[in-house]
């Protein structure tokens, strides 16, 4: 820990970056921080998460343990997080002690699907039609807004398809709402998109912005299976996607890397589906196809450093290694691509265990 | 630690790679091992070397502390090292407990400049002229073998120009020999080379061999300043350089990454100058210009995994950040290349603090 940076200015090499969350994203953030000469301190509510293996220091405690949080903050020069469901109260508590990014407001907005969509609309960007569903009485009106079919989603804590149900009628929506135990929901139009694209980008302390080329994503069973760069977006669309991310990052007064997921419709309209206020699975290809990965870019931003060059030197296809696929490590080790395994065990169904990226020479955007 | 691999076969992800030595090479080996899902355990005779910051476990003890060595070995599935001056007795002791690579014989040969040159000659490869200088009485004969000028070097423990002196006469050689306190020496012809090339390559358990493209190296004050790929070697010469490395690796029954430094003379003769039985500063460019870096390649080899693809996707120029140059980290952070800092302090004169690699599109070999 270096005292000078608790006041202002960039964290010097040798300083400590605190990371809330100890999963694979925290692990890859820690590896990227180490490359720049930083130490890392991982804080997790898990006993022995995989990021602990590569960090200089770690704390295992609840996210509302103020004594542990204070000790953690005092050991760090700047603090960030690997996932968006860190309690906003935790972030606000830490922010009184050290620079924390992304900021509490950005988290609060992106933790709630309704707040998030209202925010996106307020920036002048398009989303699928949506309406709040706070009680069964809201369902008929909401379906008039969205049309049918639609997707009912809990406003908070959903990921990888959890807390989501496709519904065609008010009765189906009421059933789904009951299955979600009456948690506040949002009903969204079901978009028969041609493909999903995402844009991973970074914003620095001084407002500088740097976006990676948009990727095209394929999901299976609601989990990301494959990301390819370049996407099918043409140059103008790719530039527009980058501009969306810039507008969103500015609106959130954001510092760090974020991802914006876009539905691209058959008639090439781009709708904002979701914002992830963190490094993102659809940006893992940047580890191997760019000089500066999304992980290093995020560390640079939260440490108050200048952003790195987001250009890629290669085309890339990233595939996730999910659940028991990781047991096939002998075959994966001979695959020929760039292999990343996250040090997690056991290889439970649906768990993201690693990824592998194959590069090829640049074919254009 | 996984019991199964103490017997035979590749170390599975989640297994522990032991690394002797805790400097920047050990640090970058640990980061590469983490990428493949391995844990690392660093063993160093220093109190708090920079590799400790990124390792799952570490031991600080002398290299002849058998109790610490045994405990370390039992916590690891496979063991390797980051530098060549680990005592051979240490490696032999550990080898009785766990697979250790490179092997003790390869180390013994490459720890002694005379043994090394005799070995290289025995493989049918060319070196500068050389002769042993064990006492002042050997000097006149040695100078007849080498011609003048020549370079007197201690046979053991020299690096970055330490323990070396350029001499023109028997009197100068005698002076240098006295300055080296009568340590056993080798006298070598001074080669007015056009440039120095090096070849970084890996050999696997099963004899598979993979070489990176040769690089061209520029030294300043006996410390590597800059490495560029491609080198000025033409395709046939580059292939020959790779073949040299293959011959040497086979002769040493080597497993892991090694580097062979070559003097390329004005008339394009390639002489073997030195073998480094480890990852090498002249291979740092592979971190950014290849899918599989020299560090991952070494971990793959010593873990019994298949070697990765050594092809590069870009041209690269790597520059070392030496001593107080690291204090200029604000400028370096905005440099635009791929920056690597090693978490070392203080920034003492001549100390390797980091490196930076600039990539450009492939221009050919």
XYZ file of C-alpha atoms in Angstrom:
730
model
C 0.000 0.000 0.000
C 1.273 3.399 -0.974
C -0.058 6.363 0.935
C 0.222 8.970 -1.756
C -2.416 7.430 -4.001
C -5.113 7.400 -1.369
C -5.386 11.081 -2.070
C -5.393 11.287 -5.841
C -3.548 10.378 -8.970
C -2.708 7.044 -10.518
C -1.702 4.051 -8.406
C 2.035 3.469 -8.916
C 3.436 0.009 -9.747
C 3.797 -1.900 -6.496
C 0.477 -0.515 -5.258
C -2.395 -2.822 -4.351
C -5.614 -3.209 -6.324
C -8.496 -4.568 -4.241
C -10.976 -6.795 -6.047
C -14.391 -7.714 -4.651
C -15.283 -11.227 -5.803
C -13.021 -14.222 -6.298
C -14.292 -16.078 -9.362
C -12.634 -16.430 -12.752
C -13.153 -12.771 -13.618
C -11.407 -11.740 -10.408
C -8.672 -14.241 -11.175
C -8.075 -12.870 -14.662
C -8.184 -9.305 -13.310
C -5.538 -10.275 -10.740
C -3.326 -11.839 -13.422
C -3.636 -8.677 -15.526
C -2.836 -6.472 -12.532
C 0.263 -8.582 -11.804
C 1.470 -8.022 -15.356
C 1.510 -4.280 -14.655
C 3.451 -4.767 -11.420
C 0.489 -4.314 -9.073
C -0.256 -6.462 -6.075
C -3.834 -7.627 -5.653
C -6.020 -8.247 -2.636
C -9.120 -10.364 -3.303
C -12.176 -10.018 -1.041
C -14.752 -12.766 -1.351
C -17.622 -14.168 0.672
C -16.532 -17.645 -0.421
C -14.068 -19.739 1.572
C -11.511 -20.514 -1.119
C -12.417 -19.083 -4.522
C -10.122 -19.578 -7.494
C -8.828 -15.998 -7.554
C -7.149 -16.486 -4.163
C -4.591 -18.738 -5.894
C -3.022 -15.850 -7.796
C -3.430 -12.911 -5.395
C -0.862 -11.433 -3.057
C -3.451 -11.240 -0.247
C -7.030 -12.295 0.298
C -9.913 -11.839 2.709
C -12.777 -14.270 3.102
C -15.678 -12.453 4.790
C -19.270 -11.377 4.232
C -19.963 -8.316 2.117
C -21.578 -6.640 5.124
C -18.696 -7.263 7.534
C -17.675 -3.647 8.072
C -14.630 -4.502 10.126
C -13.271 -6.801 7.422
C -14.188 -4.291 4.718
C -12.400 -1.473 6.495
C -9.248 -3.528 6.973
C -9.403 -4.546 3.305
C -9.837 -0.955 2.142
C -6.896 0.246 4.192
C -4.683 -2.421 2.579
C -5.609 -1.245 -0.933
C -4.861 1.787 -3.084
C -7.893 1.394 -5.368
C -10.819 -1.008 -5.304
C -12.928 -2.631 -7.995
C -15.154 -5.672 -8.403
C -15.565 -8.650 -10.653
C -19.355 -8.869 -10.630
C -22.361 -6.601 -10.484
C -24.226 -8.078 -7.572
C -21.948 -6.723 -4.878
C -24.305 -4.882 -2.487
C -24.376 -1.166 -3.250
C -24.065 -0.534 0.499
C -20.713 -2.353 0.455
C -19.469 -0.174 -2.377
C -20.686 2.991 -0.693
C -19.000 2.001 2.576
C -15.680 1.328 0.816
C -15.947 4.487 -1.284
C -15.585 6.588 1.860
C -12.146 5.032 2.381
C -10.656 4.473 -1.058
C -11.437 5.128 -4.743
C -13.945 2.439 -5.802
C -14.976 1.855 -9.404
C -17.420 1.273 -10.943
C -19.338 3.726 -8.763
C -22.357 2.899 -6.588
C -24.872 4.602 -8.860
C -23.691 2.657 -11.911
C -24.050 -0.547 -9.912
C -27.464 0.371 -8.555
C -28.791 1.055 -12.041
C -27.373 -2.099 -13.611
C -28.440 -4.349 -10.745
C -32.081 -3.664 -11.590
C -33.342 -4.561 -15.075
C -36.112 -1.962 -14.907
C -33.806 0.855 -13.762
C -31.316 -0.208 -16.409
C -33.827 -0.133 -19.273
C -35.213 3.226 -18.122
C -31.653 4.540 -18.025
C -30.880 3.254 -21.529
C -34.056 4.850 -22.914
C -33.160 8.111 -21.186
C -29.858 8.111 -23.101
C -31.834 7.997 -26.353
C -30.973 4.365 -27.129
C -33.415 1.662 -28.147
C -34.368 -1.368 -26.082
C -37.002 -4.050 -26.536
C -40.464 -2.894 -25.347
C -40.804 -3.414 -21.610
C -43.086 -2.820 -18.640
C -42.815 -3.335 -14.899
C -44.647 -6.245 -13.291
C -44.851 -5.649 -9.548
C -48.009 -7.660 -8.986
C -50.231 -10.009 -11.006
C -52.510 -7.032 -11.638
C -49.803 -5.483 -13.875
C -49.635 -8.402 -16.290
C -52.419 -7.586 -18.756
C -51.234 -4.025 -19.266
C -47.610 -5.148 -19.534
C -48.498 -7.646 -22.272
C -50.204 -4.858 -24.202
C -46.916 -2.931 -24.103
C -44.669 -5.818 -25.084
C -46.885 -7.872 -27.356
C -46.692 -11.635 -27.307
C -44.553 -13.641 -26.882
C -42.668 -11.853 -24.136
C -40.053 -12.690 -21.509
C -40.756 -12.237 -17.808
C -37.550 -11.566 -15.836
C -36.912 -10.841 -12.194
C -35.578 -7.313 -11.936
C -32.636 -8.351 -9.763
C -30.031 -11.130 -9.443
C -30.749 -13.017 -12.669
C -27.893 -14.420 -14.763
C -27.320 -17.181 -17.319
C -31.087 -17.433 -17.914
C -31.955 -17.850 -14.235
C -35.076 -15.895 -13.227
C -36.382 -15.742 -16.815
C -39.403 -17.303 -18.509
C -40.768 -16.936 -22.022
C -44.527 -16.426 -21.886
C -47.253 -16.183 -24.534
C -50.344 -15.395 -22.446
C -51.362 -13.545 -19.301
C -51.967 -16.897 -17.604
C -48.435 -18.091 -18.403
C -47.037 -14.799 -17.161
C -48.988 -15.114 -13.912
C -47.640 -18.675 -13.455
C -44.070 -17.494 -14.016
C -44.542 -14.556 -11.647
C -45.732 -16.998 -8.980
C -42.734 -19.286 -9.651
C -40.478 -16.281 -9.021
C -42.192 -15.979 -5.618
C -43.697 -12.607 -6.502
C -40.273 -10.933 -6.847
C -40.508 -7.610 -8.722
C -40.276 -8.358 -12.435
C -39.989 -6.759 -15.832
C -41.815 -8.022 -18.905
C -39.888 -7.550 -22.134
C -40.798 -8.153 -25.774
C -39.340 -11.366 -27.070
C -36.995 -10.228 -29.824
C -36.498 -12.731 -32.669
C -32.995 -11.408 -33.218
C -30.739 -12.403 -36.101
C -27.816 -12.518 -33.703
C -26.524 -11.083 -30.458
C -23.553 -8.757 -30.550
C -21.712 -7.280 -27.631
C -19.410 -4.398 -27.207
C -16.758 -4.329 -24.505
C -15.339 -0.905 -23.792
C -13.525 1.097 -21.161
C -13.800 4.599 -19.782
C -10.950 6.253 -17.895
C -10.965 8.747 -14.997
C -10.533 11.614 -17.441
C -13.375 10.481 -19.709
C -11.150 8.823 -22.309
C -12.982 5.997 -23.992
C -11.684 2.903 -25.799
C -13.846 0.174 -27.316
C -12.889 -3.243 -28.599
C -14.390 -4.406 -31.871
C -17.910 -5.778 -31.361
C -18.201 -9.534 -31.077
C -20.959 -11.891 -32.112
C -22.200 -14.265 -29.430
C -23.865 -17.651 -29.524
C -25.696 -18.873 -26.427
C -26.728 -22.423 -25.634
C -29.074 -23.186 -22.724
C -28.799 -19.464 -21.794
C -25.025 -19.762 -21.282
C -22.500 -18.141 -23.621
C -21.057 -20.850 -25.841
C -19.015 -18.975 -28.413
C -17.865 -15.450 -29.238
C -16.489 -14.527 -32.652
C -14.698 -11.406 -33.829
C -15.326 -9.834 -36.240
C -19.108 -9.942 -35.968
C -21.450 -9.651 -38.924
C -21.948 -5.943 -38.171
C -20.635 -3.721 -40.942
C -18.221 -0.885 -40.207
C -20.924 1.740 -39.683
C -22.870 -0.547 -37.355
C -19.752 -1.424 -35.421
C -19.014 2.265 -34.982
C -22.596 2.827 -33.840
C -22.275 0.007 -31.300
C -19.124 1.632 -29.927
C -20.954 4.952 -29.719
C -23.761 3.278 -27.724
C -21.208 2.018 -25.214
C -19.668 5.478 -24.971
C -23.070 7.090 -24.346
C -23.897 4.521 -21.670
C -20.500 4.813 -19.962
C -20.764 8.594 -19.869
C -24.315 8.439 -18.548
C -23.175 6.178 -15.709
C -20.095 8.355 -14.988
C -18.380 5.045 -15.364
C -14.716 4.199 -14.772
C -13.606 0.745 -15.877
C -14.678 -1.834 -18.435
C -18.318 -2.503 -19.216
C -20.101 -4.690 -21.719
C -23.244 -3.821 -23.642
C -25.215 -6.714 -25.099
C -27.148 -5.904 -28.247
C -29.898 -7.737 -30.075
C -29.409 -7.282 -33.810
C -32.729 -7.827 -35.565
C -33.344 -9.295 -39.020
C -33.643 -5.753 -40.341
C -30.364 -4.784 -38.607
C -31.819 -2.686 -35.826
C -29.630 -2.811 -32.703
C -31.505 -2.943 -29.406
C -29.719 -2.703 -26.052
C -30.477 -5.905 -24.156
C -28.275 -5.630 -21.098
C -25.383 -3.734 -19.533
C -22.744 -5.608 -17.527
C -20.758 -3.199 -15.320
C -17.638 -5.363 -15.416
C -15.320 -7.370 -17.604
C -17.396 -9.816 -19.581
C -17.228 -13.336 -20.943
C -17.779 -11.977 -24.460
C -14.509 -10.036 -24.075
C -12.282 -12.978 -23.158
C -10.984 -13.093 -26.744
C -9.141 -9.826 -26.041
C -6.660 -11.791 -23.877
C -5.208 -13.349 -26.996
C -6.151 -11.081 -29.893
C -5.169 -7.685 -28.446
C -2.024 -6.256 -26.866
C -4.107 -4.981 -23.967
C -6.900 -7.294 -22.791
C -10.215 -6.218 -21.240
C -8.763 -7.277 -17.876
C -5.703 -5.055 -18.166
C -7.878 -2.272 -19.560
C -10.129 -2.463 -16.501
C -7.160 -2.447 -14.122
C -5.689 0.523 -15.988
C -8.961 2.432 -15.645
C -9.556 1.751 -11.953
C -5.878 2.452 -11.148
C -6.162 5.843 -12.822
C -3.810 4.860 -15.653
C -4.192 5.789 -19.319
C -6.187 3.241 -21.306
C -4.303 0.826 -23.564
C -4.717 0.262 -27.275
C -7.916 -1.759 -27.878
C -7.104 -2.716 -31.467
C -6.853 -6.384 -32.244
C -4.110 -8.056 -34.262
C -6.090 -11.170 -35.188
C -9.523 -12.575 -35.780
C -10.659 -14.708 -32.873
C -13.196 -17.343 -31.923
C -13.571 -18.011 -28.208
C -15.390 -21.088 -26.882
C -16.316 -21.580 -23.270
C -15.397 -24.803 -21.494
C -18.470 -25.590 -19.429
C -18.984 -28.079 -16.594
C -17.795 -31.605 -17.279
C -16.207 -30.560 -20.592
C -13.243 -29.556 -18.401
C -12.690 -33.214 -17.534
C -11.522 -33.631 -21.112
C -8.403 -31.578 -20.326
C -6.077 -34.011 -22.099
C -7.800 -33.315 -25.404
C -8.042 -29.586 -24.630
C -4.332 -29.425 -23.812
C -3.586 -30.580 -27.369
C -6.202 -28.364 -29.013
C -3.744 -25.896 -30.474
C -5.606 -22.761 -29.399
C -4.938 -20.466 -26.480
C -6.235 -22.389 -23.469
C -7.370 -20.748 -20.239
C -8.454 -22.824 -17.248
C -9.723 -21.129 -14.119
C -8.446 -23.405 -11.349
C -12.006 -24.306 -10.316
C -13.215 -27.661 -9.116
C -15.373 -29.645 -9.218
C -16.551 -29.397 -12.832
C -20.240 -28.965 -12.028
C -22.850 -28.804 -14.772
C -23.185 -25.299 -16.206
C -20.130 -23.995 -14.371
C -17.702 -21.965 -16.466
C -14.404 -23.837 -16.095
C -12.286 -22.212 -18.773
C -12.204 -21.060 -22.369
C -10.153 -21.570 -25.464
C -9.485 -19.029 -28.189
C -8.382 -19.765 -31.695
C -6.739 -16.932 -33.613
C -6.522 -16.410 -37.344
C -5.105 -13.584 -39.434
C -7.217 -10.420 -39.668
C -9.950 -10.684 -42.281
C -11.186 -7.099 -41.878
C -13.324 -5.633 -39.152
C -1.305 -31.825 -4.960
C -2.697 -34.801 -6.812
C -1.302 -38.190 -5.956
C -1.785 -39.851 -9.301
C 0.752 -37.676 -11.094
C 3.579 -38.396 -8.723
C 3.827 -41.707 -10.524
C 3.603 -40.769 -14.167
C 1.602 -38.953 -16.774
C 0.731 -35.300 -17.205
C -0.123 -33.084 -14.243
C -3.892 -32.397 -14.358
C -5.290 -28.872 -14.010
C -5.478 -28.045 -10.325
C -2.108 -29.716 -9.749
C 0.825 -27.781 -8.349
C 3.938 -26.781 -10.277
C 6.926 -26.101 -8.040
C 9.332 -23.398 -9.193
C 12.824 -22.916 -7.773
C 13.669 -19.221 -7.866
C 11.414 -16.227 -7.283
C 12.541 -13.525 -9.718
C 10.708 -12.174 -12.726
C 11.144 -15.384 -14.698
C 9.567 -17.364 -11.869
C 6.815 -14.771 -11.684
C 6.025 -15.020 -15.377
C 6.176 -18.829 -15.192
C 3.680 -18.706 -12.304
C 1.343 -16.421 -14.260
C 1.505 -18.789 -17.248
C 0.856 -21.802 -15.032
C -2.173 -20.046 -13.537
C -3.581 -19.498 -17.012
C -3.617 -23.287 -17.486
C -5.378 -23.829 -14.164
C -2.296 -24.940 -12.214
C -1.372 -23.808 -8.755
C 2.232 -22.782 -8.202
C 4.587 -23.075 -5.246
C 7.664 -20.843 -5.406
C 10.824 -21.838 -3.526
C 13.416 -19.101 -3.118
C 16.403 -18.353 -0.923
C 15.277 -14.721 -0.846
C 12.933 -13.352 1.820
C 10.248 -11.825 -0.375
C 10.970 -12.139 -4.083
C 8.514 -10.779 -6.630
C 7.189 -14.199 -7.708
C 5.703 -14.775 -4.250
C 3.071 -12.116 -5.065
C 1.368 -14.316 -7.673
C 1.892 -17.835 -6.315
C -0.570 -19.993 -4.408
C 2.166 -20.998 -1.944
C 5.779 -20.130 -1.282
C 8.782 -21.256 0.725
C 11.690 -19.039 1.684
C 14.658 -21.249 2.554
C 18.202 -22.079 1.522
C 18.757 -24.363 -1.460
C 20.512 -26.858 0.799
C 17.768 -27.018 3.442
C 16.752 -30.634 2.908
C 13.835 -30.465 5.291
C 12.332 -27.469 3.482
C 13.107 -29.029 0.103
C 11.382 -32.272 1.017
C 8.279 -30.491 2.268
C 8.243 -28.399 -0.901
C 8.589 -31.457 -3.137
C 5.744 -33.257 -1.401
C 3.485 -30.237 -1.994
C 4.212 -30.278 -5.749
C 3.329 -32.531 -8.669
C 6.228 -31.435 -10.876
C 9.171 -29.136 -10.249
C 11.132 -26.768 -12.431
C 13.356 -23.715 -11.997
C 13.679 -20.192 -13.267
C 17.458 -19.963 -13.384
C 20.436 -22.157 -14.084
C 22.483 -21.598 -10.975
C 20.339 -23.728 -8.695
C 22.806 -26.193 -7.113
C 22.808 -29.494 -8.978
C 22.699 -31.234 -5.586
C 19.363 -29.509 -4.902
C 17.945 -30.749 -8.185
C 19.235 -34.273 -7.611
C 17.740 -34.333 -4.116
C 14.332 -33.181 -5.402
C 14.462 -35.556 -8.372
C 14.252 -38.503 -6.013
C 10.871 -37.218 -4.859
C 9.196 -35.647 -7.872
C 9.770 -35.148 -11.613
C 12.243 -32.247 -11.942
C 13.074 -30.582 -15.245
C 15.439 -29.544 -16.669
C 17.448 -32.521 -15.433
C 20.585 -32.366 -13.260
C 22.961 -33.277 -16.078
C 21.633 -30.516 -18.330
C 22.121 -28.072 -15.478
C 25.603 -29.322 -14.648
C 26.720 -28.891 -18.241
C 25.246 -25.428 -18.701
C 26.487 -24.152 -15.327
C 30.064 -24.503 -16.545
C 31.128 -22.567 -19.656
C 33.876 -25.075 -20.426
C 31.630 -28.119 -20.067
C 29.026 -26.339 -22.143
C 31.354 -25.518 -25.017
C 32.788 -29.041 -25.002
C 29.233 -30.363 -25.130
C 28.287 -28.079 -28.020
C 31.366 -29.145 -29.989
C 30.551 -32.792 -29.304
C 27.155 -32.247 -30.954
C 28.941 -31.133 -34.108
C 28.069 -27.453 -33.701
C 30.477 -24.544 -33.982
C 31.562 -22.277 -31.154
C 34.184 -19.541 -30.892
C 37.680 -20.955 -30.283
C 38.213 -21.605 -26.598
C 40.635 -23.049 -24.062
C 40.584 -23.687 -20.327
C 42.500 -21.362 -18.017
C 42.879 -23.062 -14.646
C 46.075 -21.292 -13.673
C 48.211 -18.414 -14.995
C 50.418 -21.038 -16.612
C 47.612 -21.882 -19.069
C 47.329 -18.369 -20.477
C 49.973 -18.377 -23.189
C 48.744 -21.613 -24.714
C 45.131 -20.498 -24.427
C 45.876 -17.277 -26.326
C 47.473 -19.343 -29.098
C 44.165 -21.249 -29.410
C 41.907 -18.218 -29.356
C 44.023 -15.554 -30.997
C 43.849 -11.979 -29.817
C 41.741 -10.215 -28.687
C 39.996 -12.767 -26.534
C 37.532 -12.814 -23.636
C 38.410 -14.345 -20.288
C 35.318 -15.606 -18.477
C 34.860 -17.414 -15.185
C 33.545 -20.877 -15.947
C 30.730 -20.581 -13.411
C 28.144 -18.040 -12.141
C 28.722 -15.261 -14.669
C 25.772 -13.320 -16.081
C 25.090 -9.928 -17.650
C 28.816 -9.468 -18.318
C 29.881 -10.160 -14.753
C 33.035 -12.297 -14.537
C 34.130 -11.361 -18.060
C 37.060 -9.331 -19.355
C 38.237 -8.585 -22.871
C 42.002 -9.081 -23.101
C 44.579 -8.482 -25.814
C 47.755 -9.833 -24.228
C 48.921 -12.524 -21.831
C 49.630 -9.834 -19.241
C 46.070 -8.494 -19.463
C 44.719 -12.030 -19.215
C 46.830 -12.673 -16.121
C 45.543 -9.457 -14.552
C 41.934 -10.441 -15.248
C 42.513 -13.955 -13.917
C 43.849 -12.423 -10.698
C 40.835 -10.075 -10.478
C 38.598 -13.161 -10.683
C 40.493 -14.471 -7.621
C 41.925 -17.385 -9.567
C 38.506 -18.927 -10.239
C 38.624 -21.507 -13.054
C 38.194 -19.695 -16.347
C 37.719 -20.178 -20.039
C 39.390 -18.021 -22.676
C 37.296 -17.504 -25.794
C 38.036 -15.822 -29.103
C 36.541 -12.367 -29.304
C 34.047 -12.657 -32.164
C 33.426 -9.414 -34.082
C 29.881 -10.563 -34.822
C 27.482 -8.751 -37.133
C 24.699 -9.397 -34.665
C 23.579 -11.756 -31.948
C 20.590 -13.985 -32.570
C 18.900 -16.281 -30.145
C 16.602 -19.177 -30.512
C 14.091 -20.087 -27.822
C 12.695 -23.587 -28.107
C 11.005 -26.306 -26.111
C 11.326 -30.058 -25.874
C 8.571 -32.231 -24.426
C 8.731 -35.489 -22.447
C 8.140 -37.472 -25.622
C 10.860 -35.684 -27.584
C 8.509 -33.335 -29.423
C 10.272 -30.107 -30.274
C 8.904 -26.621 -30.974
C 11.001 -23.549 -31.715
C 10.008 -19.906 -31.834
C 11.338 -17.790 -34.660
C 14.891 -16.614 -33.967
C 15.225 -13.127 -32.554
C 17.942 -10.535 -32.967
C 19.343 -9.084 -29.769
C 21.015 -5.825 -28.918
C 23.028 -5.565 -25.705
C 24.124 -2.408 -23.930
C 26.608 -2.560 -21.069
C 26.362 -6.383 -21.302
C 22.624 -6.292 -20.516
C 19.979 -7.147 -23.079
C 18.443 -3.913 -24.292
C 16.249 -4.920 -27.217
C 15.028 -8.047 -28.986
C 13.460 -7.907 -32.447
C 11.586 -10.545 -34.411
C 12.067 -11.293 -37.228
C 15.856 -11.241 -37.132
C 18.050 -10.598 -40.150
C 18.553 -14.348 -40.587
C 17.073 -15.634 -43.843
C 14.687 -18.601 -43.889
C 17.389 -21.226 -44.328
C 19.478 -19.741 -41.519
C 16.468 -19.511 -39.239
C 15.722 -23.174 -39.910
C 19.355 -24.017 -39.184
C 19.191 -22.112 -35.900
C 16.112 -24.103 -34.902
C 17.927 -27.314 -35.820
C 20.842 -26.291 -33.563
C 18.441 -25.885 -30.654
C 16.891 -29.277 -31.399
C 20.314 -30.960 -31.479
C 21.290 -29.321 -28.181
C 17.986 -30.143 -26.472
C 18.229 -33.776 -27.557
C 21.841 -34.001 -26.440
C 20.886 -32.711 -22.995
C 17.840 -35.035 -22.808
C 16.130 -31.781 -22.060
C 12.514 -31.183 -21.037
C 11.371 -27.576 -20.982
C 12.322 -24.330 -22.684
C 15.925 -23.433 -23.434
C 17.582 -20.570 -25.235
C 20.619 -20.775 -27.501
C 22.512 -17.559 -28.112
C 24.268 -17.358 -31.447
C 26.925 -15.035 -32.773
C 26.230 -14.342 -36.439
C 29.460 -13.259 -38.104
C 29.902 -10.814 -40.984
C 30.104 -13.793 -43.350
C 26.924 -15.256 -41.813
C 28.516 -18.096 -39.884
C 26.491 -18.937 -36.761
C 28.532 -19.786 -33.660
C 26.934 -21.047 -30.473
C 27.806 -18.563 -27.745
C 25.783 -19.774 -24.798
C 22.979 -22.085 -23.721
C 20.461 -20.939 -21.105
C 18.559 -23.911 -19.641
C 15.468 -21.861 -18.898
C 13.068 -19.294 -20.249
C 15.049 -16.353 -21.489
C 14.824 -12.589 -21.706
C 15.178 -12.812 -25.491
C 11.915 -14.807 -25.544
C 9.767 -12.300 -23.659
C 8.284 -11.111 -26.957
C 6.449 -14.454 -27.187
C 4.107 -13.268 -24.399
C 2.506 -10.849 -26.813
C 3.274 -12.111 -30.309
C 2.347 -15.801 -29.918
C -0.726 -17.663 -28.694
C 1.498 -19.738 -26.426
C 4.370 -17.879 -24.748
C 7.747 -19.323 -23.778
C 6.494 -19.364 -20.174
C 3.405 -21.419 -20.964
C 5.482 -23.626 -23.254
C 7.887 -24.348 -20.411
C 5.055 -25.114 -17.993
C 3.469 -27.396 -20.601
C 6.733 -29.293 -21.036
C 7.522 -29.765 -17.349
C 3.892 -30.699 -16.596
C 4.056 -33.423 -19.238
C 1.571 -31.650 -21.503
C 1.747 -31.405 -25.293
C 3.651 -28.359 -26.505
C 1.663 -25.407 -27.830
C 1.893 -23.720 -31.196
C 5.067 -21.587 -31.331
C 4.072 -19.589 -34.401
C 3.802 -15.867 -34.006
C 0.970 -13.695 -35.286
C 2.923 -10.427 -35.323
C 6.339 -8.875 -35.636
C 7.639 -7.721 -32.277
C 10.238 -5.473 -30.715
C 10.829 -5.961 -26.989
C 12.735 -3.422 -24.888
C 13.862 -4.043 -21.366
C 13.068 -1.525 -18.644
C 16.252 -1.358 -16.610
C 16.936 0.147 -13.208
C 15.749 3.697 -12.696
C 13.979 3.684 -16.086
C 11.125 2.061 -14.145
C 10.655 5.268 -12.177
C 9.301 6.730 -15.391
C 6.214 4.516 -15.089
C 3.816 7.356 -15.928
C 5.347 7.710 -19.366
C 5.610 3.928 -19.777
C 1.945 3.496 -18.853
C 1.016 5.658 -21.829
C 3.524 4.082 -24.211
C 0.959 2.154 -26.236
C 2.850 -1.154 -26.263
C 2.329 -4.228 -24.140
C 3.792 -3.297 -20.768
C 5.091 -5.823 -18.254
C 6.350 -4.757 -14.838
C 7.760 -7.304 -12.430
C 6.664 -5.997 -9.040
C 10.282 -5.408 -7.988
C 11.587 -2.571 -5.895
C 13.734 -0.630 -5.501
C 14.722 0.232 -9.074
C 18.445 -0.378 -8.637
C 20.906 0.322 -11.439
C 21.120 -2.574 -13.897
C 18.161 -4.405 -12.365
C 15.617 -5.738 -14.860
C 12.365 -4.081 -13.746
C 10.087 -4.841 -16.674
C 9.795 -4.861 -20.430
C 7.591 -3.445 -23.124
C 6.747 -5.031 -26.445
C 5.472 -3.278 -29.500
C 3.702 -5.414 -32.091
C 3.284 -4.770 -35.793
C 1.736 -6.841 -38.579
C 3.817 -9.770 -39.873
C 6.400 -8.701 -42.414
C 7.652 -12.217 -43.157
C 9.980 -14.398 -41.161
